[in-house]
XYZ file of C-alpha atoms in Angstrom:
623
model
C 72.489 -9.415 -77.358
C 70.260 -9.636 -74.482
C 68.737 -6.366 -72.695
C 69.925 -5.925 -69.161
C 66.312 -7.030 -67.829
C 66.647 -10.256 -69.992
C 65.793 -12.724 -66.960
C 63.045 -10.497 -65.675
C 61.724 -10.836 -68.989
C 61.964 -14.507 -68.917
C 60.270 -15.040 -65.398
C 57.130 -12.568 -66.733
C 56.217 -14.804 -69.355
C 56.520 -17.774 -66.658
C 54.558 -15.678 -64.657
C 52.008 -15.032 -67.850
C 52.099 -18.696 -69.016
C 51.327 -19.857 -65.342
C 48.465 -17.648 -64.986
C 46.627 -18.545 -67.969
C 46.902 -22.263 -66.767
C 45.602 -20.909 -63.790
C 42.910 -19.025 -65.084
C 41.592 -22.074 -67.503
C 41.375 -24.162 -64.688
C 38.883 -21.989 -62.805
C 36.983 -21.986 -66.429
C 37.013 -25.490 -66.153
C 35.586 -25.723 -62.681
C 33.175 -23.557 -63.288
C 31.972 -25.215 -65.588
C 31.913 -28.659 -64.401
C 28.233 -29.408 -64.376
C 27.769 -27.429 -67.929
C 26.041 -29.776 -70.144
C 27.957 -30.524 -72.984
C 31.521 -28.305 -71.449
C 34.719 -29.823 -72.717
C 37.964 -29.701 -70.570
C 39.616 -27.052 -71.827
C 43.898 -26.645 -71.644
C 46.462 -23.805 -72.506
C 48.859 -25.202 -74.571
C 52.820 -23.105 -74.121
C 55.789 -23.774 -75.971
C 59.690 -22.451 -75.334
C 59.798 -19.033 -76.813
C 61.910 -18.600 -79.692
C 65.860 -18.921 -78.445
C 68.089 -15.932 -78.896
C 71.416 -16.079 -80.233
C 74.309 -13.745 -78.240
C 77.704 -13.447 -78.456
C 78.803 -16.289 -75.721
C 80.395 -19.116 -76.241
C 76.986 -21.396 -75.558
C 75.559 -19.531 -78.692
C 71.882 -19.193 -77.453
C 69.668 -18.230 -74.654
C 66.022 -19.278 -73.845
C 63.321 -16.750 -73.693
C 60.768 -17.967 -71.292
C 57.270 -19.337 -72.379
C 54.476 -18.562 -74.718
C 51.527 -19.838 -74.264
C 49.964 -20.230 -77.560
C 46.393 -21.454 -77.159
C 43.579 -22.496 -75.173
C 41.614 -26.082 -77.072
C 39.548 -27.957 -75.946
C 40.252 -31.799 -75.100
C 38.035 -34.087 -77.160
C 38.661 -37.646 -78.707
C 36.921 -37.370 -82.177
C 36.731 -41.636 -82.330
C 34.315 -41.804 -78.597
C 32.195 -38.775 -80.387
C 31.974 -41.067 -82.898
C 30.955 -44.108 -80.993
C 29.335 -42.139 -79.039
C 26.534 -40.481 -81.649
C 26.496 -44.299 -83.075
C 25.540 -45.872 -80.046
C 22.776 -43.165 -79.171
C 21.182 -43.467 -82.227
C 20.489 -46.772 -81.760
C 19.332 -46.062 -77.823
C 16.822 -43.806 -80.069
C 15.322 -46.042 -82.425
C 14.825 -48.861 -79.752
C 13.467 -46.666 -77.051
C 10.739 -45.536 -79.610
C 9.797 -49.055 -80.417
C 9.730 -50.035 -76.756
C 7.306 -47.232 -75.726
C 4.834 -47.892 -78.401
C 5.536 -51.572 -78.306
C 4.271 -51.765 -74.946
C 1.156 -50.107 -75.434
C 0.396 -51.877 -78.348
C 0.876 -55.251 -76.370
C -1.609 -53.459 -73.548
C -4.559 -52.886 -76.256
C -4.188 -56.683 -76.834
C -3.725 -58.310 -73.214
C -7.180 -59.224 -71.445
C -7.533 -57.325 -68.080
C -9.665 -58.506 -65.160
C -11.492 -55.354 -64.979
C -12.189 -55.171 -68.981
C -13.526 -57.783 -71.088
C -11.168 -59.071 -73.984
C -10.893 -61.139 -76.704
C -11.428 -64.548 -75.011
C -14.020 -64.051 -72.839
C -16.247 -62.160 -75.593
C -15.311 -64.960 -77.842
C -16.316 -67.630 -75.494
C -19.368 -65.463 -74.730
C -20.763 -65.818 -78.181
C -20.011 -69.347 -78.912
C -21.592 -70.119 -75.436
C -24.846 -68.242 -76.020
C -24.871 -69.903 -79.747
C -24.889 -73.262 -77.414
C -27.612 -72.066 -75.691
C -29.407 -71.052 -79.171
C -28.728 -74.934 -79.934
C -30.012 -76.479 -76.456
C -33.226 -73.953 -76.073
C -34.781 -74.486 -79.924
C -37.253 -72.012 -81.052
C -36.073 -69.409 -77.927
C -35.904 -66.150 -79.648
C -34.075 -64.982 -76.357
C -31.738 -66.991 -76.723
C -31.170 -65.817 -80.330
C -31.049 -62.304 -79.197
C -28.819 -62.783 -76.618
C -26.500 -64.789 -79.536
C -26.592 -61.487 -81.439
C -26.027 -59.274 -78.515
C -22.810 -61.506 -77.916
C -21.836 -61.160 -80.919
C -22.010 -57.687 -81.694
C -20.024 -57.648 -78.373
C -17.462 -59.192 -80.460
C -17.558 -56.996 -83.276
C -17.316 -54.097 -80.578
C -14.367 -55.234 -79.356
C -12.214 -55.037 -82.619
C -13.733 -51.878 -83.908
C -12.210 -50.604 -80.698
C -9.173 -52.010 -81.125
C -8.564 -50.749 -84.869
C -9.538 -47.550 -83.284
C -7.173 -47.274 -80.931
C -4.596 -48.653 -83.191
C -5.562 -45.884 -85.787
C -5.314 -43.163 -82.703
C -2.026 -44.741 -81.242
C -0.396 -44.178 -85.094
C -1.929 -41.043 -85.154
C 0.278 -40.346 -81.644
C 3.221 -41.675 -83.280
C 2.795 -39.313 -86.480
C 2.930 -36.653 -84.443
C 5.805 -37.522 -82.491
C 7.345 -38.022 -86.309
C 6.560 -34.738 -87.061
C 7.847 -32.905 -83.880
C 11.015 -34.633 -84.781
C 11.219 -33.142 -88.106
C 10.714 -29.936 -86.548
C 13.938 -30.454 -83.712
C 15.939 -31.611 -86.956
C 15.570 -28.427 -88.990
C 15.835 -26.463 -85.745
C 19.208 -28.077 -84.991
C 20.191 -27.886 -88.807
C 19.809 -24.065 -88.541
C 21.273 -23.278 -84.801
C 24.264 -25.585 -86.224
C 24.694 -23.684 -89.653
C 24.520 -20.029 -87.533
C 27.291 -21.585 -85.094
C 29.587 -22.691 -87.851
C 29.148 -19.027 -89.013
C 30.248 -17.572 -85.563
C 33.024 -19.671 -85.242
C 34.484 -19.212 -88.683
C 34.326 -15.697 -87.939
C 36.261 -15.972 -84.999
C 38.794 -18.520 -85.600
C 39.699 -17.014 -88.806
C 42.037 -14.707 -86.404
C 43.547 -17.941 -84.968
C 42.081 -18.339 -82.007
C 39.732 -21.350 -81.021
C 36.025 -21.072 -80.679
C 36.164 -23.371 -78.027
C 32.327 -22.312 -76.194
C 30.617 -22.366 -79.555
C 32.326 -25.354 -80.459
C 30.662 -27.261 -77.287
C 27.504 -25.852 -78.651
C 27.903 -27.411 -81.850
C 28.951 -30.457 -80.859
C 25.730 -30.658 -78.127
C 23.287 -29.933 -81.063
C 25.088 -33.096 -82.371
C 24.359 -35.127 -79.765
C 20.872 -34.644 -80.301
C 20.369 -34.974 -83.123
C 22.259 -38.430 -82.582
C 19.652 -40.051 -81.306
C 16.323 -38.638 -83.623
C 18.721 -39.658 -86.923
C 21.681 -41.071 -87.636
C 25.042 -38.568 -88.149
C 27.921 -38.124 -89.911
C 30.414 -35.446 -89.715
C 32.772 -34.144 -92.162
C 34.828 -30.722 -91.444
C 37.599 -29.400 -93.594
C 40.151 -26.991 -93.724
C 39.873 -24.332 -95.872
C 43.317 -23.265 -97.578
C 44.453 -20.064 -97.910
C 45.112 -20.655 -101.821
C 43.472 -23.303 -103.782
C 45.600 -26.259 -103.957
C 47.757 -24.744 -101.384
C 49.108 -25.951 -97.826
C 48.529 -22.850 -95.548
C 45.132 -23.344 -93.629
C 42.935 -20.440 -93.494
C 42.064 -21.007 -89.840
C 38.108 -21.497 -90.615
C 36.650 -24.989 -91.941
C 33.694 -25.930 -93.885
C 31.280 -28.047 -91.605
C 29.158 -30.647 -92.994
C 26.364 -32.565 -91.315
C 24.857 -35.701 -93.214
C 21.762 -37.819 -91.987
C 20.207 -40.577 -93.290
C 22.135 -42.721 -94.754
C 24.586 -39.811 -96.439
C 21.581 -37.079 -97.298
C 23.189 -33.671 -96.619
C 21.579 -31.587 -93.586
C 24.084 -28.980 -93.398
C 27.214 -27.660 -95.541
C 28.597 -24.794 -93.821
C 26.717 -22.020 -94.053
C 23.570 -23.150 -95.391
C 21.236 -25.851 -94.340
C 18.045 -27.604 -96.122
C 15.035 -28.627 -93.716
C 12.564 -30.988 -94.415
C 8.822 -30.814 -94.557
C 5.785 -33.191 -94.081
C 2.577 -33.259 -96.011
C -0.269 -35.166 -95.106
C -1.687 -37.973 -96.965
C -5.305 -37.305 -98.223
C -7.993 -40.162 -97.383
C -7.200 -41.480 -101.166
C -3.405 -41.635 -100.902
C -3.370 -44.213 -98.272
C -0.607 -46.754 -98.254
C -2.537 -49.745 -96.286
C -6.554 -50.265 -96.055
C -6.497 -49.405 -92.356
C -4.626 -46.332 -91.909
C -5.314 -43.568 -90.493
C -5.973 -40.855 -92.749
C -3.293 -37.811 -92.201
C 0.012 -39.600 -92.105
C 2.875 -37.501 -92.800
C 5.453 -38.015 -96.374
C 8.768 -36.425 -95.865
C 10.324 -34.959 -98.591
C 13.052 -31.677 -98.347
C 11.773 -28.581 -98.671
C 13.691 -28.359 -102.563
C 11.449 -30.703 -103.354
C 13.952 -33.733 -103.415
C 13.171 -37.029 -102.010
C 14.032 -37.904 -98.442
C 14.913 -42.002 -98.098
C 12.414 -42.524 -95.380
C 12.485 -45.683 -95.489
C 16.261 -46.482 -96.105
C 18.143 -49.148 -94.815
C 20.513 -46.717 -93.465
C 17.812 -44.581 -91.637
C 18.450 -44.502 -87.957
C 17.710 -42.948 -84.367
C 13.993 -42.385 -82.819
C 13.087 -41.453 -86.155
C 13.302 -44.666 -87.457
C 11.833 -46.630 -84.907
C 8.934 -44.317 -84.898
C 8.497 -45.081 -88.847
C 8.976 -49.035 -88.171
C 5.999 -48.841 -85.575
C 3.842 -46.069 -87.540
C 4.543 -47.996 -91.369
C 5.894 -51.473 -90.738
C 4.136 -54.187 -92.662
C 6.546 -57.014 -91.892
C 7.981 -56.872 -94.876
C 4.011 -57.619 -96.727
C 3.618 -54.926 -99.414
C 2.307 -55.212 -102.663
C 4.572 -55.749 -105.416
C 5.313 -57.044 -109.014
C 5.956 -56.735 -112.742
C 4.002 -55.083 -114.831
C 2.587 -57.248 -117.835
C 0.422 -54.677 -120.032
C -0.778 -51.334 -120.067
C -3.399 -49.774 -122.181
C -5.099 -46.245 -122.225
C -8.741 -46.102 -121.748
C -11.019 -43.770 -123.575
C -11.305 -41.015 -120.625
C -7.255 -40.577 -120.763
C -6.970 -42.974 -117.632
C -4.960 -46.068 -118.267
C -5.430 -50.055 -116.990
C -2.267 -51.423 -115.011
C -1.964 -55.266 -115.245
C 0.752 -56.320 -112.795
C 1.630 -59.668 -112.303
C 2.712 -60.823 -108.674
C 4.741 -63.034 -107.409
C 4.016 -66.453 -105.363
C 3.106 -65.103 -102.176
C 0.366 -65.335 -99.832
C -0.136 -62.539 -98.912
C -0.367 -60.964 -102.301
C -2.931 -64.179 -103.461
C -4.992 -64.842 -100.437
C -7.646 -61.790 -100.624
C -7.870 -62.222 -97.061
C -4.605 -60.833 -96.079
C -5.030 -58.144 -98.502
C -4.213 -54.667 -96.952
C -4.510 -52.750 -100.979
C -6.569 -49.409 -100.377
C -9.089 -48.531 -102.185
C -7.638 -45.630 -103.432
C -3.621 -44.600 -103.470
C -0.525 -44.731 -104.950
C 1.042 -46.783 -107.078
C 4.616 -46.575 -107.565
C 5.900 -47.062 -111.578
C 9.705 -47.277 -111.957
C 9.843 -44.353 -109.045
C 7.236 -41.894 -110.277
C 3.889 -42.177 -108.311
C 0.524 -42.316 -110.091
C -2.941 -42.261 -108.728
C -5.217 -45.500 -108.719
C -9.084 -45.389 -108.453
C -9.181 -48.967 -108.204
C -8.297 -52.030 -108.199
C -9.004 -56.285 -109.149
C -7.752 -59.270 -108.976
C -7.521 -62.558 -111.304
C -6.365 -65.396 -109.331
C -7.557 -67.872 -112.098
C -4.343 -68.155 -114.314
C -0.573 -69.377 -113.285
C 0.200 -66.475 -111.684
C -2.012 -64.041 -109.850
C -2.851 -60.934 -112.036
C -4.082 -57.073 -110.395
C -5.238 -54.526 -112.926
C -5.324 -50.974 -111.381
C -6.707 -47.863 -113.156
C -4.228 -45.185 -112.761
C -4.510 -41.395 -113.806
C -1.375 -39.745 -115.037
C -0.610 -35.894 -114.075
C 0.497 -33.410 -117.318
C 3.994 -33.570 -115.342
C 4.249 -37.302 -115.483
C 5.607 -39.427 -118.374
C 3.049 -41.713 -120.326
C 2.366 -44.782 -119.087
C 1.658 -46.102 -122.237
C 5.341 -45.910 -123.464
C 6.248 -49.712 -123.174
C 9.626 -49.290 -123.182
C 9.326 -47.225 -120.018
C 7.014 -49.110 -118.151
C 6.273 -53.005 -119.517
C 8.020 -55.487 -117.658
C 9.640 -52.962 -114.878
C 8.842 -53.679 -111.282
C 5.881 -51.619 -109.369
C 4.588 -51.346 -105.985
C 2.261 -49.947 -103.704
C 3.825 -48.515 -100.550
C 7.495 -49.868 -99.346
C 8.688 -52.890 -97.540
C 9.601 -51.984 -94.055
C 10.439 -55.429 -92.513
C 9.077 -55.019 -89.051
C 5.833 -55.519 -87.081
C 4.296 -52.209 -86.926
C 0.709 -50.697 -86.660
C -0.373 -52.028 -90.209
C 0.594 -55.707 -89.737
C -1.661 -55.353 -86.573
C -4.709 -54.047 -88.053
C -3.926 -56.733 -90.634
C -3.807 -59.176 -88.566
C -7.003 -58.246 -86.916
C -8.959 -57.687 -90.493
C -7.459 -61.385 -91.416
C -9.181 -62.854 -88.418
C -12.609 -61.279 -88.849
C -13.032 -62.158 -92.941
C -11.805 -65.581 -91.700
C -14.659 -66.023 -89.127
C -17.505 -63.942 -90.962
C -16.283 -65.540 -93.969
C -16.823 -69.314 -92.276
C -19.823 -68.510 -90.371
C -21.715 -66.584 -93.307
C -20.958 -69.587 -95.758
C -22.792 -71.635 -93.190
C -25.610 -69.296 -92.331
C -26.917 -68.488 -96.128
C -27.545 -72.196 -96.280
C -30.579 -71.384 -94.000
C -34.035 -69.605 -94.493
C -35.719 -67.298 -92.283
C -38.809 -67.924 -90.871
C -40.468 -66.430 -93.920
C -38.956 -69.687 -95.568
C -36.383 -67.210 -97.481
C -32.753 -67.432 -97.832
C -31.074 -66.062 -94.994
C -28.527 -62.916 -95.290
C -24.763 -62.977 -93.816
C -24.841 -63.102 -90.289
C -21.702 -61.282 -89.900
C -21.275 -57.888 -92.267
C -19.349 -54.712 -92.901
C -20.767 -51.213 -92.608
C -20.018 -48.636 -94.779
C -18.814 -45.609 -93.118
C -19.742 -43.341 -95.741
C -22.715 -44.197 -96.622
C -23.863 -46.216 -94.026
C -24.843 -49.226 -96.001
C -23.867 -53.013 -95.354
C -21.630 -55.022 -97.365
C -23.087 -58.874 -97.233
C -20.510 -60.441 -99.558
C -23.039 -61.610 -102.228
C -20.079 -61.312 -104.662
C -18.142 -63.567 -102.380
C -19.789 -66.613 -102.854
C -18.832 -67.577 -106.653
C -14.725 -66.783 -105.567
C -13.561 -70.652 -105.117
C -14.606 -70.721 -108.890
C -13.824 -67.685 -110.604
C -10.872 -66.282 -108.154
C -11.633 -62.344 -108.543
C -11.783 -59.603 -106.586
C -12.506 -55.856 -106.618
C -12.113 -52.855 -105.005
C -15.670 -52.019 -105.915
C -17.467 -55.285 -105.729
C -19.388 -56.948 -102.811
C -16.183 -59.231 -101.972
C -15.052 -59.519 -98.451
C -11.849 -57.205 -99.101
C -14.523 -54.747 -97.870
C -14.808 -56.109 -93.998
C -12.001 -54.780 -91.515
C -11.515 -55.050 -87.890
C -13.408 -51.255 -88.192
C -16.268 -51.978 -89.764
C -17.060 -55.157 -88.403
C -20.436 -55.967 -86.887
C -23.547 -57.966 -86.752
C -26.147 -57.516 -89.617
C -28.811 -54.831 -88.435
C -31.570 -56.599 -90.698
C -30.931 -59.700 -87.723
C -31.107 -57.575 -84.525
C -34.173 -55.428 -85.835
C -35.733 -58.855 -86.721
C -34.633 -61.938 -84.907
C -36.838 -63.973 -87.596
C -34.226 -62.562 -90.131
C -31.913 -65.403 -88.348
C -31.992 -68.371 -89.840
C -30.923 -71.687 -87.346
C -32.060 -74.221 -90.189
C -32.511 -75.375 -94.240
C -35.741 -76.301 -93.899
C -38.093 -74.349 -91.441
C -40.988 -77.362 -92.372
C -38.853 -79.328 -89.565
C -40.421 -76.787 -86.752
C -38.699 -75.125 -84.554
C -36.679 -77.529 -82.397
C -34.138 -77.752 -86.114
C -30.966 -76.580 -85.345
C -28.776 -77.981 -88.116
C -27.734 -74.672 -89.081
C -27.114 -73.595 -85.749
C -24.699 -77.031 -84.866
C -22.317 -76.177 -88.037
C -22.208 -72.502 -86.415
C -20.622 -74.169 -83.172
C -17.937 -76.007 -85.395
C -16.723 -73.092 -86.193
C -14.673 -72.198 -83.114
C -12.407 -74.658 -82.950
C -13.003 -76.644 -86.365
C -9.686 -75.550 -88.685
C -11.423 -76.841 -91.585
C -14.332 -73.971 -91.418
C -12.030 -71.414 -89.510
C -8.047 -71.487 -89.789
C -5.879 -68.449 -88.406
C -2.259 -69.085 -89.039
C -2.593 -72.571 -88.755
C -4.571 -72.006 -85.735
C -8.565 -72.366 -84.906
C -10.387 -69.114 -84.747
C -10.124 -69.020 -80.642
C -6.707 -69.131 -80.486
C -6.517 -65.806 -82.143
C -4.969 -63.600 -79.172
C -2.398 -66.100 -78.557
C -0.830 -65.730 -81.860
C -1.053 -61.583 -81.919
C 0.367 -61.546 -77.782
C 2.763 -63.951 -78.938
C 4.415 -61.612 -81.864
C 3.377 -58.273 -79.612
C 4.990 -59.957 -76.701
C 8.380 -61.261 -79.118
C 8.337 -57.277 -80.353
C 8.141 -55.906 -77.590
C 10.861 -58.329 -75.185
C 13.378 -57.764 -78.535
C 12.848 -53.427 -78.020
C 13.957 -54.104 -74.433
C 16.457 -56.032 -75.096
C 17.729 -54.434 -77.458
C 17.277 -51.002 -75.681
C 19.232 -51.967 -72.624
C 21.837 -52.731 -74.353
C 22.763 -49.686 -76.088
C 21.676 -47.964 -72.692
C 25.079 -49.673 -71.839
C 26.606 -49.257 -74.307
C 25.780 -45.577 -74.594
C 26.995 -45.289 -70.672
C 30.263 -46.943 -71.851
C 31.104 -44.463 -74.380
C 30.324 -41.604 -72.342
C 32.185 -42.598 -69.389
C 35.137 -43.189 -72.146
C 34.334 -39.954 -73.429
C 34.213 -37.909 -70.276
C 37.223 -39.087 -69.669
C 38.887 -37.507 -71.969
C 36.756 -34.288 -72.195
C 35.102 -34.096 -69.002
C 36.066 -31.984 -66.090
C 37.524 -34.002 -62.791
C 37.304 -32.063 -59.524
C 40.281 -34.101 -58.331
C 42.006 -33.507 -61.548
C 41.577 -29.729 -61.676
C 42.089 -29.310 -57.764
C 45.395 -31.102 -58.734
C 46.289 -28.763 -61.737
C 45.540 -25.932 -59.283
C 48.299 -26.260 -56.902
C 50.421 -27.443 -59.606
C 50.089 -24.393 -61.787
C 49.808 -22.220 -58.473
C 53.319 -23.403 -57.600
C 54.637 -22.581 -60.812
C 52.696 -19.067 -60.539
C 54.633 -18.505 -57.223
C 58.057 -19.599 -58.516
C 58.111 -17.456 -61.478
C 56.939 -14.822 -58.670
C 59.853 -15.241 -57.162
C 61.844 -15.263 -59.958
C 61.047 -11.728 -60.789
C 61.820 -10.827 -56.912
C 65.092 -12.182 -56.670
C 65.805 -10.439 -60.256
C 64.514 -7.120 -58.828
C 66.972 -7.470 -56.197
C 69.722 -8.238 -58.529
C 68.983 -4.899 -61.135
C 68.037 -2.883 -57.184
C 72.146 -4.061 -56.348
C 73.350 -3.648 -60.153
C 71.785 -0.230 -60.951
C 71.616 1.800 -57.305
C 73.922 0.067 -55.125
C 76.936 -0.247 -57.873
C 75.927 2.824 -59.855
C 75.610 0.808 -63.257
């Protein structure tokens, strides 16, 4: 049976229920331009009925409100980190893009490609017309070396500009195992209060705005489960395990505990391509398993950043091996066959370093060196490879023989290191084709001449002249170590110093007994610029170089864009959808104000008019 103040009862918790309405709507305007703030509601229910002895059988209570949650849509969080890790990995690729296609595009104020180019075939001309001019010859040289300057400039920058982006790699390793911890102490904090029922909601905004971020460095997925009270059983604890995957499905965080990753830099003889910059960072987790780096299912800024700093356009070397054998000092020999492809045959696309690693059915050994037989069916490299007391025996054929290999991974986009192979293609093509021509001449002490165009050691300071190269149209082999023009990159390209010390050390003829005024030498030279049989760059002559590196900068770069204002929309999309559904609406709460004020009052004045009932029933009628 009810107590006598049963209604005043009923219009408190009115009163109550109202209030907290009231009191989560100021929350919610107060927070209105807190990043990352969900809409937050108080949730009421009937209180239980009570049964008396009347004929209707039962009589409401009131209210009880019985929590305050936040108002999210899990499926436009989802979209939502989706679509920003995409914004991520194309903004990346658009910055650097565009400063890649900058190093390349000819400016009024600084002379490019073309000009310099034209430069040196036009003072050549003037070698041709003035015979016997050693001024003219000098100025040649001088042109020339201008030439050389220019690409050792741009592999520079190309090697500083990765350099940048390594860095940026690394600063993003260090916000993911910042957010993996701050994310691992909030699911702590908000176990430890929801275990007594009652939602986290602040620290749950937290969580979910580390989320966000980390959105767009890596791709996200999130898992969290309910944590029963018995195992196997049905009644939930109130606190959930919280799991954060990147990567592809590589676990980041799993409740309480996280794992961070680390980055070691490569040493100047672990280099992946021939014209990297020495320092790049692996990635592995700190408990010394692998992270995919280079996974299909890597996403965010932190994959774009890897496509610029590592992509190869999908040119890496790769193959079966066909023998190994262990060599008397405990090193062993490698022979891998390759398959039909260009760039793995033609020595002047070849991007091998010197040094590095060479990948064996997933364990990495070191290689000293390297050659190449291009003589048989199939092209054949035989690396020398030292094995670690840790590492299994490459001699074991059943481990090894006839299992695939490679050097580096296949990261199908046009990064940094198809770039400087680009540029290290061109200048073997030209210094091949204009060498071939000018050790046909003699100097004007009647000797053979030297290669016009060299490479310079940067070590020891010496000059590669490709002496080795001349026999390869017969015997097709190459070496790390040899003479070959594997040696010449965009970096270490320039004129021979023997020629500009000397200018008699240039030869313009075959036979100097024809005087002075014989420029057969010197005519061939001209050829060379727009003759594809002497000089041929994808298909192109050898001045038409920038054209075909603007035109796959320029494609790169207009893709990034395009691809990066779309998700931009997209992104906007979603979080309009999103915030409305968790976002705070001045209109909205201004609304719920006056609603829930109304109800405030009423219930108010419920418990007045009930006062002045129990004022008439207990002193005006003596109850």
């Amino acid at each position: 049976m009810p107590s006598t103040f049963f209604g005043l009862d009923i219009a408190y918790t009115g009163v109550q229920a109202a209030n907290a309405k009231v009191n989560t709507t100021a929350n919610n305007i107060a927070n209105v331009d807190t990043k990352g703030y969900s809409r937050q509601e108080a949730n009421q229910v009937a209180s239980q009925a009570l049964r008396i002895s009347q004929s209707y059988g039962m009589a409401g209570t009131g209210v009880t409100t019985t929590d305050i949650t936040q108002v999210r849509n899990e499926y436009y969080d989802v979209k939502y980190w989706q679509s920003q890790t995409n914004l991520g990995q194309y903004e990346s690729k658009l910055y650097y893009m565009y400063q890649i296609e900058d190093y390349f595009t000819d400016k009024d104020n600084i002379e490019g490609f073309e000009p310099l180019f034209s430069n040196m075939f036009n003072t050549l001309e003037e070698v041709y017309k003035q015979a016997g001019t050693n001024s003219t010859k000098t100025q040649f040289l001088g042109a020339a070396g201008d030439l050389c300057e220019y690409f050792n400039g741009m592999a520079t920058n190309l090697q500083k500009l990765q350099l940048s982006v390594n860095e940026e790699i690394r600063n993003k390793v260090d916000e993911i195992n910042s957010i993996a911890e701050q994310i691992s102490t909030l699911n702590k904090q908000i176990n430890t209060i929801e275990v007594n029922k009652v939602h986290a909601n602040e620290l749950r905004d937290k969580r979910n705005l580390l989320v966000d971020q980390l959105s767009k460095i890596v791709d996200v997925e999130i898992k969290e489960t309910p944590i029963y009270t018995t195992p196997g059983g049905t009644q939930k604890s109130g606190i959930f395990t919280y799991e954060v995957n990147i990567a592809g499905g590589q676990n980041l965080v799993q409740g309480y505990e996280y794992n961070t990753l680390q980055y070691t830099a490569r040493q100047m003889d672990e280099s992946v391509n021939q014209s990297d910059a020495v320092g790049l960072f692996d990635i592995k987790w700190s408990n010394g398993l692998d992270f995919n780096l280079y996974g299909k299912n890597l996403g965010g800024e932190l994959k774009g950043l890897i496509e610029v700093r590592d992509g190869n356009n999908g040119e890496y070397f790769n193959g079966t091996t066909k023998e190994i054998t262990k060599n008397a000092d405990g090193t062993y020999e490698v022979k891998i066959e390759v398959p039909n492809k260009e760039y793995l045959l033609d020595m002047n696309k070849n991007t091998l370093a010197p040094e590095g690693q060479l990948t064996l059915v997933n364990t990495d050994y070191k290689y000293t060196k390297w050659s190449f037989d291009g003589s048989g069916a199939k092209g054949v490299y035989t690396f020398t490879i030292e094995r670690k007391p840790d590492q299994a025996d490459p001699a074991i054929k059943e481990l090894f023989e006839g299992k695939e290999c490679r050097v580096g991974d296949n990261i199908d986009y046009q990064g940094i290191p198809y770039y400087q192979e680009q540029m290290n293609e061109w200048v073997r093509i030209l210094a091949k084709a204009m060498n071939n021509i000018e050790k046909e001449a003699v100097d004007a002490e009647g000797n053979k001449a030297e290669a016009l165009l060299v490479a310079k050691d940067a070590v020891s300071g010496n000059e590669f002249k490709f002496n080795h190269s001349n026999t390869y149209d017969t015997d097709k082999t190459y070496s790390s170590t040899s003479d070959d023009y594997y040696k010449l990159t965009a970096l270490n390209f320039q004129v021979n110093s023997k020629m500009i010390k000397n200018i008699d050390y240039f030869g313009t003829t075959v036979d100097i007994k024809k005087g002075g005024d014989a420029q057969d030498i010197t005519e061939q030279l001209l050829t060379v610029a727009n003759d594809k049989t002497k000089a041929q760059f994808r298909g192109c002559s050898a001045k038409d170089f920038l054209q075909c590196i603007i035109s796959d900068v320029a494609l790169s770069a207009n893709n990034a864009k395009t691809f990066s204002e779309n998700y931009t929309n997209i992104t906007k999309s979603v979080s309009q959808s999103r915030l409305s559904v968790s976002g705070v609406d001045n209109d909205e709460e201004a609304l719920n104000l006056v609603k829930f004020q109304e109800a405030y009052n009423l219930s108010a004045k419920v418990m007045q008019i009930m006062t002045e009932i129990y004022d008439r029933l207990i002193n005006q009628t003596g109850v």
